[in-house]
Each structure stands twice: as structure tokens, then as C-alpha cells.
PDB file of C-alpha atoms and ligand atoms in Angstrom:
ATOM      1  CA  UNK A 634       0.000   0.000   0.000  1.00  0.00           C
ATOM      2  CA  UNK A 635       1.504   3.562  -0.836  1.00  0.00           C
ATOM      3  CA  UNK A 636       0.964   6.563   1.226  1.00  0.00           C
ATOM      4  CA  UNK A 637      -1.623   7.951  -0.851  1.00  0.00           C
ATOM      5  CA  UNK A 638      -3.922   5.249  -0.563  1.00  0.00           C
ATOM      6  CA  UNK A 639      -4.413   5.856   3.352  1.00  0.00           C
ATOM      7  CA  UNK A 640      -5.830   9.638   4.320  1.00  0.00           C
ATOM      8  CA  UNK A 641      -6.519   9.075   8.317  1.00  0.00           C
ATOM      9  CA  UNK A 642      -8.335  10.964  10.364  1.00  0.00           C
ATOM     10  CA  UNK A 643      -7.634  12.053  14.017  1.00  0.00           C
ATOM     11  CA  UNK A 644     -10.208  13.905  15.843  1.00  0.00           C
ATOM     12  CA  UNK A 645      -8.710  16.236  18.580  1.00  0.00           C
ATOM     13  CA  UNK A 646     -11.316  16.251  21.341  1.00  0.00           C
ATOM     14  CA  UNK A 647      -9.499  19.323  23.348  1.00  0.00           C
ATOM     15  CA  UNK A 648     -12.369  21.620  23.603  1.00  0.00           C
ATOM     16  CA  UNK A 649     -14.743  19.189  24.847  1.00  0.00           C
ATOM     17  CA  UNK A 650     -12.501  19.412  28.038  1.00  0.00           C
ATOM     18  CA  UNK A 651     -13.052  23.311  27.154  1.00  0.00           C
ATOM     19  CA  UNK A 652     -16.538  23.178  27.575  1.00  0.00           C
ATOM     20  CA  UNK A 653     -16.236  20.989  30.986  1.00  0.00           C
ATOM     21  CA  UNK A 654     -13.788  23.543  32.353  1.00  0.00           C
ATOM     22  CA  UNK A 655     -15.622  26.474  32.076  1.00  0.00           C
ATOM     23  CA  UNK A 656     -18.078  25.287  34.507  1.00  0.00           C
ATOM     24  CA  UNK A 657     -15.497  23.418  36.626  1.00  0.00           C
ATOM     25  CA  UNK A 658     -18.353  20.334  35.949  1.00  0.00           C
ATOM     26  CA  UNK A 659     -17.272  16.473  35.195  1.00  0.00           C
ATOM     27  CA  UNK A 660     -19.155  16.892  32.160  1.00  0.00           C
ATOM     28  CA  UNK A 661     -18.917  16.503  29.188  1.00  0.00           C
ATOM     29  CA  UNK A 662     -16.205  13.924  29.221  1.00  0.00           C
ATOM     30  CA  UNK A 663     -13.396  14.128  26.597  1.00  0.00           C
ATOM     31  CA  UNK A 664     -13.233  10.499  26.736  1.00  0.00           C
ATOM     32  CA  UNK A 665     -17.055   9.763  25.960  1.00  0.00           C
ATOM     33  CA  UNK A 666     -16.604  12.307  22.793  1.00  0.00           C
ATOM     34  CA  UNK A 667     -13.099  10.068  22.109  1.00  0.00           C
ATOM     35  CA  UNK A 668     -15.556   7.193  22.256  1.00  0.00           C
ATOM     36  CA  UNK A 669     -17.955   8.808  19.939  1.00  0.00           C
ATOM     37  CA  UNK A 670     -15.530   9.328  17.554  1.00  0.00           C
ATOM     38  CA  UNK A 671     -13.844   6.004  17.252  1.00  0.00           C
ATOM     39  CA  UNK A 672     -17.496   4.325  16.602  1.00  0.00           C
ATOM     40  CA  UNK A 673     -18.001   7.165  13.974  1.00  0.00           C
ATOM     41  CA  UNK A 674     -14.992   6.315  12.092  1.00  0.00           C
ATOM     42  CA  UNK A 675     -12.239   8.128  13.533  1.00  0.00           C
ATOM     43  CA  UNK A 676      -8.918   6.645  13.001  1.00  0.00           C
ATOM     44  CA  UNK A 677      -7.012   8.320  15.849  1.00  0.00           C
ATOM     45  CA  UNK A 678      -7.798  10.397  18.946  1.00  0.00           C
ATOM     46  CA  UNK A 679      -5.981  13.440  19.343  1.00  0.00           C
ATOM     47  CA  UNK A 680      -5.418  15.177  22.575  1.00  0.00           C
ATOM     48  CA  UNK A 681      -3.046  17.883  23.690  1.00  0.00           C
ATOM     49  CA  UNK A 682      -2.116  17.904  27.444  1.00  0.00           C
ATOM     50  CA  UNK A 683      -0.816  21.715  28.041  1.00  0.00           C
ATOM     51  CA  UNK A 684       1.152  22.942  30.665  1.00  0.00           C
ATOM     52  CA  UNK A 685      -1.511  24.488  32.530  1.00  0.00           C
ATOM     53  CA  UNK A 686      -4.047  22.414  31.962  1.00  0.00           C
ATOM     54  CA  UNK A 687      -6.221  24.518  30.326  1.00  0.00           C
ATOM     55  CA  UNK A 688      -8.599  21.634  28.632  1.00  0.00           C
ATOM     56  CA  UNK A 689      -7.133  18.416  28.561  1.00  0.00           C
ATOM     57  CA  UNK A 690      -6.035  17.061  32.146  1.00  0.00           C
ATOM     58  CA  UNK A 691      -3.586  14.288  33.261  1.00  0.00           C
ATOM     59  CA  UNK A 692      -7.257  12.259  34.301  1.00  0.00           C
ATOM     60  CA  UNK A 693      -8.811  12.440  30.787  1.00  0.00           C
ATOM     61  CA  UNK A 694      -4.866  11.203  29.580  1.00  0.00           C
ATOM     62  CA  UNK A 695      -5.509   8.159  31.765  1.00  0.00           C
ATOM     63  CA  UNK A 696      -8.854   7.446  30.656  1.00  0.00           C
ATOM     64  CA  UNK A 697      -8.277   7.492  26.858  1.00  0.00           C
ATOM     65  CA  UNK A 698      -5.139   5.395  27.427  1.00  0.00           C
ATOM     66  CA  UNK A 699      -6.985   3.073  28.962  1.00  0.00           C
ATOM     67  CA  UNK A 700     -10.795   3.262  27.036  1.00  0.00           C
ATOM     68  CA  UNK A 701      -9.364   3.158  23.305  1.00  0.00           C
ATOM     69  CA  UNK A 702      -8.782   1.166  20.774  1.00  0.00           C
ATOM     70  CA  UNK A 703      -7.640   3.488  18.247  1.00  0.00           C
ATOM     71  CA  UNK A 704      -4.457   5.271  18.167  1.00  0.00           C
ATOM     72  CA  UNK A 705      -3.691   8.332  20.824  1.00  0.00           C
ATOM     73  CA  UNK A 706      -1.649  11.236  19.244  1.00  0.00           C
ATOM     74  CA  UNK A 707      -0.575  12.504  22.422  1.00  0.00           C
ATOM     75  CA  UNK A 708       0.182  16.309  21.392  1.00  0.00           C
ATOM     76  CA  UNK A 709       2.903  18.198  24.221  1.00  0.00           C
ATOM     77  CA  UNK A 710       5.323  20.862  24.875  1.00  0.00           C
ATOM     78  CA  UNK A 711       8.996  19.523  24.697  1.00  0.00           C
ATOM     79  CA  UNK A 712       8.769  19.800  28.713  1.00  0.00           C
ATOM     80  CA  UNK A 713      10.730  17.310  30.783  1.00  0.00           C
ATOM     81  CA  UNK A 714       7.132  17.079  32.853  1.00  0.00           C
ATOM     82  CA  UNK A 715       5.581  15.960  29.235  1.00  0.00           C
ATOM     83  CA  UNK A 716       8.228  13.566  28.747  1.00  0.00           C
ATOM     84  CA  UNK A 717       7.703  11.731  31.985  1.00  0.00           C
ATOM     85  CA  UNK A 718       4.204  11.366  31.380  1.00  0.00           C
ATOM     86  CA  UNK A 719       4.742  10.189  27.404  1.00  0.00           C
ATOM     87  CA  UNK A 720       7.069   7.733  28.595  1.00  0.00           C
ATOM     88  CA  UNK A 721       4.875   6.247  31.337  1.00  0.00           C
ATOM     89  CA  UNK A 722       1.431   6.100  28.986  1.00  0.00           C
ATOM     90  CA  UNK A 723       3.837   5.141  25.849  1.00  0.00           C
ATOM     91  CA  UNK A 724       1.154   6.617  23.521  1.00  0.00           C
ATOM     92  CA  UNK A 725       0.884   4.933  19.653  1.00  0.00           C
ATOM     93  CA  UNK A 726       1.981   8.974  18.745  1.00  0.00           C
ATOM     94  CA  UNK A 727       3.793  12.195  20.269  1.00  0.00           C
ATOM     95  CA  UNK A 728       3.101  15.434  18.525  1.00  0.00           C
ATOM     96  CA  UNK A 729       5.921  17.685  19.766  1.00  0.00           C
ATOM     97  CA  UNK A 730       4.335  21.599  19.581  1.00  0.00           C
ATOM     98  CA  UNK A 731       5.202  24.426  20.357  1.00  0.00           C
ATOM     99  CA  UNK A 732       3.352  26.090  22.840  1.00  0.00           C
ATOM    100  CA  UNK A 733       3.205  29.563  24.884  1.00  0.00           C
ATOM    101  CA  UNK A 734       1.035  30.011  28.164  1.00  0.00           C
ATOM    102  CA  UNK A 735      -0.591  33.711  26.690  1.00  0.00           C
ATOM    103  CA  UNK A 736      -1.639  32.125  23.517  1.00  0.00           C
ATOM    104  CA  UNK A 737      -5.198  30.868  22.343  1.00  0.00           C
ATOM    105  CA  UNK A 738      -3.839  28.206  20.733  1.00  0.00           C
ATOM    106  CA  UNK A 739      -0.700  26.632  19.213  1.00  0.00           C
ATOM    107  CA  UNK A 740       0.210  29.395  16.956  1.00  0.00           C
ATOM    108  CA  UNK A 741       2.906  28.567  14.707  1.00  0.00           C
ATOM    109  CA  UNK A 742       5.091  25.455  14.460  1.00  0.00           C
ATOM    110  CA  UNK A 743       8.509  24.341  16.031  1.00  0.00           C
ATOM    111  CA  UNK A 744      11.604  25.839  15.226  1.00  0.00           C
ATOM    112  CA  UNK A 745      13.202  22.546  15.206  1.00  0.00           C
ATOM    113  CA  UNK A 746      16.236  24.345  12.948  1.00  0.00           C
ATOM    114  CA  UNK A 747      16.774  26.677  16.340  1.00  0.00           C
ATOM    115  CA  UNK A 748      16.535  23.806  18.691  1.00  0.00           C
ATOM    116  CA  UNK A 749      17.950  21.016  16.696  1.00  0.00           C
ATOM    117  CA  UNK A 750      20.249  19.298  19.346  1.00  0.00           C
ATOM    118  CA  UNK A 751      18.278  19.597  22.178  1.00  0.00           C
ATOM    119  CA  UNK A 752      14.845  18.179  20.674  1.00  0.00           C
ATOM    120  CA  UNK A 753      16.882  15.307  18.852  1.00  0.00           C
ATOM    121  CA  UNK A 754      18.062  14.709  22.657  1.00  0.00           C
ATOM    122  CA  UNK A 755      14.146  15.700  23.905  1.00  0.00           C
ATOM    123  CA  UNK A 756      12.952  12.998  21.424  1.00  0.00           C
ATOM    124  CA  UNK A 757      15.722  10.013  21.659  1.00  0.00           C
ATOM    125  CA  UNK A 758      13.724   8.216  24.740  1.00  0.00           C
ATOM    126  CA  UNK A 759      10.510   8.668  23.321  1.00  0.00           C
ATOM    127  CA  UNK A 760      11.782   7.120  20.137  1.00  0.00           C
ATOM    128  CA  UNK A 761      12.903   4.053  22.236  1.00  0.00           C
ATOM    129  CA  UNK A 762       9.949   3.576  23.799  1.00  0.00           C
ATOM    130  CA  UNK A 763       8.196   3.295  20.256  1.00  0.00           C
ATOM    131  CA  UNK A 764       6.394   6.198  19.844  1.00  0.00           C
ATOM    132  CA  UNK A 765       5.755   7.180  16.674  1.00  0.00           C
ATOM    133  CA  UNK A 766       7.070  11.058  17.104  1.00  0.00           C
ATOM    134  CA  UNK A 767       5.873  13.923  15.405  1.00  0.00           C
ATOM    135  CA  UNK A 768       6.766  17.539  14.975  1.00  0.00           C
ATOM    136  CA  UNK A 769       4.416  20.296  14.127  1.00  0.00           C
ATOM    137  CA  UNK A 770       5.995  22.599  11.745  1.00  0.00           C
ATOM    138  CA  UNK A 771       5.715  25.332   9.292  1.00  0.00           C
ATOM    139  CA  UNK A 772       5.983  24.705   5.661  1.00  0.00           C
ATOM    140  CA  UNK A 773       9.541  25.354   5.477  1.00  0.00           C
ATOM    141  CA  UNK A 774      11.905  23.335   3.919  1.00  0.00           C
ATOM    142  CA  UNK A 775      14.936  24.436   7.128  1.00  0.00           C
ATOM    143  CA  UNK A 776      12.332  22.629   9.645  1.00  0.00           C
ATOM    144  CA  UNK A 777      11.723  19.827   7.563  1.00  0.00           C
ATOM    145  CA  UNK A 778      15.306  18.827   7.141  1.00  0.00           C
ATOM    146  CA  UNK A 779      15.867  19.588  10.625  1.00  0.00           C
ATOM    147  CA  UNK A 780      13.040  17.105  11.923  1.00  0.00           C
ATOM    148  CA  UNK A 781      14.825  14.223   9.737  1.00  0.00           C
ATOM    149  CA  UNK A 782      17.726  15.230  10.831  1.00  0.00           C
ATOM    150  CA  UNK A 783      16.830  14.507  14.778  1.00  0.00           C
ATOM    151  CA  UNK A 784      15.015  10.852  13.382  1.00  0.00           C
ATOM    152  CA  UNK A 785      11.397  12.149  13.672  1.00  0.00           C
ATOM    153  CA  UNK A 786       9.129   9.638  12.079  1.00  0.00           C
ATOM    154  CA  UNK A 787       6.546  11.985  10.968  1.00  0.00           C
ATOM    155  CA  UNK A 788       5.992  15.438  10.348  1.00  0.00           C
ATOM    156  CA  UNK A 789       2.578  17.550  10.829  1.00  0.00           C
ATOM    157  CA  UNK A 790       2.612  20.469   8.502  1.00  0.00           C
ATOM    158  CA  UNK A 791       0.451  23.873  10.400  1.00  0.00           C
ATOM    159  CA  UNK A 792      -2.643  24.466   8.279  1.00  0.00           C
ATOM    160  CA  UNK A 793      -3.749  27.171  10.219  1.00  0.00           C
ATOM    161  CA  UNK A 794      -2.057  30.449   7.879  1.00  0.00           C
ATOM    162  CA  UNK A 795      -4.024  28.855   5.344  1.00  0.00           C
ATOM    163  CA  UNK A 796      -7.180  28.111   6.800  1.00  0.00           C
ATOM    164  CA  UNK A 797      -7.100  31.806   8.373  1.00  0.00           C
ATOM    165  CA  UNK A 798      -6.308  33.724   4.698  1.00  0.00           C
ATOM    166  CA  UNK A 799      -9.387  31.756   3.528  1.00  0.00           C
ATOM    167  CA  UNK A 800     -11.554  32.968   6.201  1.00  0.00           C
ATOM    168  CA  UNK A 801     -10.508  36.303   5.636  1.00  0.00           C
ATOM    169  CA  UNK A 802     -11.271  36.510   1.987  1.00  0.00           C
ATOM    170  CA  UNK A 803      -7.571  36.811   1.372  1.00  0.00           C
ATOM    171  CA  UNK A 804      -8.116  33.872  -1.367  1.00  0.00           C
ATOM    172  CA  UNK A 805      -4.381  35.256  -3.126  1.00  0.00           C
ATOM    173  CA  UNK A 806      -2.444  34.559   0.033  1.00  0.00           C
ATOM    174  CA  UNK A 807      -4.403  31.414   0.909  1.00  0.00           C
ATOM    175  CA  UNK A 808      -3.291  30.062  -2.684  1.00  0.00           C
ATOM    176  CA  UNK A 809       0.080  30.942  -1.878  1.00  0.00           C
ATOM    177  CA  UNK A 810      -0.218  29.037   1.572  1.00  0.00           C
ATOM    178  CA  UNK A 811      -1.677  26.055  -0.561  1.00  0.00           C
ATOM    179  CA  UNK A 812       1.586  25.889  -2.547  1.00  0.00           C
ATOM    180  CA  UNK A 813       3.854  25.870  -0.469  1.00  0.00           C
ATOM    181  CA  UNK A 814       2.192  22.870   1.866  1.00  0.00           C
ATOM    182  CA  UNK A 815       1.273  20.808  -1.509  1.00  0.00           C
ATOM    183  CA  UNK A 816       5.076  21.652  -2.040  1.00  0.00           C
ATOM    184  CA  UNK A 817       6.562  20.515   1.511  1.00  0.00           C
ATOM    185  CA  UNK A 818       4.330  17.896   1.713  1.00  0.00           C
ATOM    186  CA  UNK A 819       5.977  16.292  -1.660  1.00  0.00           C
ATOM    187  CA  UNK A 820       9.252  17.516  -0.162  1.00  0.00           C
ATOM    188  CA  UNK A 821       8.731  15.633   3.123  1.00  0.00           C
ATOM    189  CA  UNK A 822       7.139  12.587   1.859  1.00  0.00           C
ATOM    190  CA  UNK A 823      10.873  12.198  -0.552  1.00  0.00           C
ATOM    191  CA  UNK A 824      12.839  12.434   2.078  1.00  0.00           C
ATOM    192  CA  UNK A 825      11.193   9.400   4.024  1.00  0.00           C
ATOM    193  CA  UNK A 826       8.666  11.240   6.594  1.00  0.00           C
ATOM    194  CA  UNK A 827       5.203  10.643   6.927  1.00  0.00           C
ATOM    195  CA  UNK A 828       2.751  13.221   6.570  1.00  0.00           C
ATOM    196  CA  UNK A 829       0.481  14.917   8.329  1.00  0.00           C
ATOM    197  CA  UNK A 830      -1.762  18.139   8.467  1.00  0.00           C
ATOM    198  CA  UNK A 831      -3.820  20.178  10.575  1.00  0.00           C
ATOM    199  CA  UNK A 832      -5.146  23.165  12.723  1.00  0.00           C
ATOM    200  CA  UNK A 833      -7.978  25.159  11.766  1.00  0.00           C
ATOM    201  CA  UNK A 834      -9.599  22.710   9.193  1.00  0.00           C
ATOM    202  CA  UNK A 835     -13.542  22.930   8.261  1.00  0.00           C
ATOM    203  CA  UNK A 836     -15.857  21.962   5.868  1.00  0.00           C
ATOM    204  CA  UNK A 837     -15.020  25.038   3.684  1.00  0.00           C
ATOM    205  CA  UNK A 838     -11.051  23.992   4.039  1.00  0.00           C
ATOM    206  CA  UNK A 839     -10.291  20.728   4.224  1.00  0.00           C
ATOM    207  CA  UNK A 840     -10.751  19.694   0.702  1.00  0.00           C
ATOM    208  CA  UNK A 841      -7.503  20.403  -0.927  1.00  0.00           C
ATOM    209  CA  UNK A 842      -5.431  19.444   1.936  1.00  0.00           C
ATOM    210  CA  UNK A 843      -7.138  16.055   2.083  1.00  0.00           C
ATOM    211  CA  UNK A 844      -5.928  15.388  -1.698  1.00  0.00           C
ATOM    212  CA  UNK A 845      -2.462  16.260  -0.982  1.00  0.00           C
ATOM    213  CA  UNK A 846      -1.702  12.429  -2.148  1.00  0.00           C
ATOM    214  CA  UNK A 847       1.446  12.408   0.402  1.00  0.00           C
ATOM    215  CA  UNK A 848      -0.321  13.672   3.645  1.00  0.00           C
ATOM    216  CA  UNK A 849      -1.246  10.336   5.130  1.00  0.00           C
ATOM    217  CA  UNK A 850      -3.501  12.111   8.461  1.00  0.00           C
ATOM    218  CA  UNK A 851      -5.622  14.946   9.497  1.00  0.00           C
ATOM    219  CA  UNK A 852      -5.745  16.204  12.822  1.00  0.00           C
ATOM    220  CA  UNK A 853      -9.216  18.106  13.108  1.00  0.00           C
ATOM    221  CA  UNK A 854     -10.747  19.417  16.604  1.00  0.00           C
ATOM    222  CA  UNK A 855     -11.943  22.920  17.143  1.00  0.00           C
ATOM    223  CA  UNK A 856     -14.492  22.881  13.857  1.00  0.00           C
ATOM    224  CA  UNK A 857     -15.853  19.487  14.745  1.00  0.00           C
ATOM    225  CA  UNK A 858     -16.468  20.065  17.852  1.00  0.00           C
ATOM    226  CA  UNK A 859     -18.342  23.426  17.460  1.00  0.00           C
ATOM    227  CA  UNK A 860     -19.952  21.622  14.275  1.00  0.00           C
ATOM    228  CA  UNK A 861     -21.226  18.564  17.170  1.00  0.00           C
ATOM    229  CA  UNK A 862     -23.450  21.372  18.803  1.00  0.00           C
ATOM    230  CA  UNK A 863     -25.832  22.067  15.715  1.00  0.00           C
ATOM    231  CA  UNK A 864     -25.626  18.417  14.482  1.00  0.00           C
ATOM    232  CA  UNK A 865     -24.065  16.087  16.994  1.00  0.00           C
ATOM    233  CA  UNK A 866     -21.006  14.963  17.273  1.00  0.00           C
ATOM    234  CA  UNK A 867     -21.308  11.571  14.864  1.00  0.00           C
ATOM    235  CA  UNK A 868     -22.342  13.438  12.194  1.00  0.00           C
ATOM    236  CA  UNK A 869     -20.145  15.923  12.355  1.00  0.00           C
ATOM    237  CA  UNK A 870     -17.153  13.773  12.048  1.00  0.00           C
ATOM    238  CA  UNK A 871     -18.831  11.589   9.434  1.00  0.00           C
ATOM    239  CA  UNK A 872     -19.176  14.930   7.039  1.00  0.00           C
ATOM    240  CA  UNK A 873     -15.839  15.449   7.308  1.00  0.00           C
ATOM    241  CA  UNK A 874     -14.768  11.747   7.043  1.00  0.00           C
ATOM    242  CA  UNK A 875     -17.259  12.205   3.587  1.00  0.00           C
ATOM    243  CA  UNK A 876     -15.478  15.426   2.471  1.00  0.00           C
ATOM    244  CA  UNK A 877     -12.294  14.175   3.391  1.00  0.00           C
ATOM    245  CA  UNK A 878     -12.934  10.719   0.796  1.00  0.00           C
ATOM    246  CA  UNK A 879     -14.695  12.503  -2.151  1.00  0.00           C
ATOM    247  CA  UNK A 880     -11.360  14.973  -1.914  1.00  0.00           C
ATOM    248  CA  UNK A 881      -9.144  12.242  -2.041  1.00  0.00           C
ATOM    249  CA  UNK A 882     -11.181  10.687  -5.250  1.00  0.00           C
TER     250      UNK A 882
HETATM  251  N1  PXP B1204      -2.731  19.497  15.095  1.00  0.00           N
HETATM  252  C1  PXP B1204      -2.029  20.126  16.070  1.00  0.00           C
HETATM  253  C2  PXP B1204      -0.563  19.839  16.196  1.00  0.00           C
HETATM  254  C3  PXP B1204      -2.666  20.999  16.972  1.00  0.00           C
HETATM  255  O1  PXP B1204      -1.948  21.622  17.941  1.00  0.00           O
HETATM  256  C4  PXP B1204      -4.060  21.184  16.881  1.00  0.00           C
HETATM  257  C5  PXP B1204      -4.765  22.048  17.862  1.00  0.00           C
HETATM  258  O2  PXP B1204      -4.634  21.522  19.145  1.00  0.00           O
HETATM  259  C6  PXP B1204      -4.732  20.509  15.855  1.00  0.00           C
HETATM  260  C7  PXP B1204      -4.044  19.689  14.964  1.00  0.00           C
HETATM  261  C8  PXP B1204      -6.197  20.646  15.672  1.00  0.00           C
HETATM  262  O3  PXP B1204      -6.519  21.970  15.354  1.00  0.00           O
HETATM  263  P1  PXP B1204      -8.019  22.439  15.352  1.00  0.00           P
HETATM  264  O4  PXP B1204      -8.546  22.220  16.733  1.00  0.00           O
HETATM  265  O5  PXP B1204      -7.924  23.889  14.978  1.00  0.00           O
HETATM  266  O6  PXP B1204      -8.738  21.613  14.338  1.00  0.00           O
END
């Protein structure tokens, strides 16, 4: 099977945790939306565990390791605290982000060329213990090379500049954006890494990055889960699951 035959997709279930913690409630539970997902077709869970636990907390890490059978992408900071808890849930996947306490959310990718020897170092256990570790980047050819370089398995290429220019009408600059993803993508793919894509993707969006034949998965949270409160949650992955295919051909 080549990469293009397999377009996966991960649903990030973050901001159900959002909702929960804005009421300081038990409910609703990340891991019955992670649940939900998997049984609607999901191929992966996604879930991002940030340093001050604004959504996802260590509990809801425990009870998706231990309530699914698809794949967790277990998204963190390269934080020594992160690392101890990767290495004692040994997730199928670690997205490495970048992250900073004042933002809304992960704005921009890793500068993996800056930090090159210390993230190869940051990454070496987590490689032994089999994760499958990814770093969310830019397209930029520097970061690319630099996450081979440190013997990451997979790459996850920030959608969000282009997602944004579309929903600002800036269609020019989103075009742009398009290139140079389809670009790395094909870039990344030749040098060995796997694929991947995400942040900001919607209905409106998603299209052309799903038939980027070399981007194997799509992490997808924030939409879908805003999209689950008009139609529920099972359809709202299965649209995208159906936009996702009939992009792909
Ligand atoms: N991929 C990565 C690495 C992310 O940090 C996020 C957001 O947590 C996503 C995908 C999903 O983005 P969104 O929630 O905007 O769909």
C-alpha cells in the first residue's frame, strides 16, 4: 500500500474538556466524545495535554489510554514534565508543539532548525519507547530537514495560515499558503517522513489538503467540535470523514 492510498483521520477532542472547564463540571467527558468518535470512524484520537491544563487534564490522559482502541496522538510541549508522562502512557503517537502560556492556541510550528540538538536529545527516549514522534511545523523546507535530521518519524505540517487567509477573503495569500504545503508535503514525503496536516480545518477547508496524495492524516478538533453542537457529534465527524474521501477521489 503507498501513502496515498491511506488519508486518516484524528479527531482532537481538546475543547470538549473546554466546555467541561468552564463550569469546573465532570461533564462533558473528553473520553465519551473520544468514544464517539472512534465508533463514527475516527482513526485516531488526538489530545493535547498543556502545561496548565487549560482543557485536557492528566485524568482524561488516563482514561483514553486506557478506554481506546484506536491510536492516541498525544500532542505536548517539549517539557521534561511531558516527557515523563509520554514515557509512562507510551502513547501509539507524540506530537511535539510548540506552545506559549498567553496564547489561544498553538500558533505557529517548532523551530526545530533553532533547537535542533536539544529536541533530537528531547525525542531520543521517546523514540525508544516506540512512539511514533511527530513535529508540528511550518511549511519550510529548514524545519523539515531539521526534523529528519533529529530521526522524527513523521511530520505535521500547520494548516492554520491557510485556513485563516481563507476565512478572511484573502483567497491570493491562501493560494500561496496552498503551494507551499502541496510543495513541503511532496518535499517531506521524498525524504522518508510521513505526513500529516492540521489546525484550523472545516468543511469550507479541508478539501484540498485532504488530496495532498502524500499527507497520510488529518488532525481536526476545534471545527468538529463546534460543528457537534448544531448536528451532533457523529455526524459531524462523518461529514468530514465524507469530504475528506470525495477529496481524495
Ligand atoms: N494538530 C495540532 C498539532 C494541533 O496543535 C491542533 C490544535 O490543538 C490541531 C491539529 C487541531 O486543530 P483544530 O482544533 O484547529 O482543528
Amino acid at each position: 500500500m503507498t501513502a496515498s492510498d491511506v488519508l486518516r483521520l484524528g479527531v482532537n477532542i481538546d475543547h470538549v474538556a473546554t466546555v467541561r472547564n468552564a463550569r469546573g463540571s465532570a461533564y462533558p467527558d473528553p473520553v465519551r466524545a473520544a468514544l464517539i468518535a472512534q465508533d463514527a470512524g475516527a482513526n485516531g484520537i488526538t489530545a493535547h495535554l498543556r502545561e496548565d491544563r487549560r482543557h485536557i487534564s492528566d485524568k482524561d490522559i488516563d482514561g483514553l489510554m486506557e478506554a481506546l482502541s484506536v491510536p492516541l496522538n498525544f500532542e505536548m510541549a517539549a517539557t521534561s514534565e511531558m516527557q515523563k508522562i509520554a514515557l509512562r502512557h507510551k502513547p501509539h503517537a507524540v506530537c511535539i508543539v510548540p506552545e506559549k502560556r498567553e496564547e489561544r492556541t498553538t500558533e505557529g510550528g517548532l523551530e526545530v532548525a533553532k533547537e535542533e540538538n536539544s529536541l533530537a536529545h528531547f525525542i531520543a527516549p521517546l523514540l525508544d519507547a516506540g512512539c511514533r514522534v511527530s513535529i508540528f511545523i511550518a511549511a519550510d523546507k529548514r524545519q523539515i530537514d531539521a526534523a529528519n535530521r533529529i530521526g522524527a518519524h513523521v511530520i505535521e505540517l500547520h494548516t492554520g495560515a491557510y485556513c485563516d487567509f481563507h476565512a478572511e477573503g484573502a483567497f491570493d495569500k491562501r493560494d500561496q499558503e496552498l503551494k507551499k504545503l502541496t510543495e513541503m508535503a511532496s518535499y517531506a514525503h521524498s525524504l522518508g517522513l510521513e505526513v500529516h496536516a492540521g489546525h484550523g480545518l472545516t468543511y469550507g477547508t479541508v478539501a484540498p489538503i485532504a488530496a495532498l496524495p502524500q499527507v497520510q492524516e488529518l488532525n481536526i478538533g476545534h471545527f468538529i467540535i463546534g460543528e457537534a453542537i448544531f448536528r451532533g457529534l457523529e455526524p459531524a465527524i462523518k461529514e468530514m470523514r465524507r469530504l475528506m474521501d470525495e477529496a481524495r477521489g
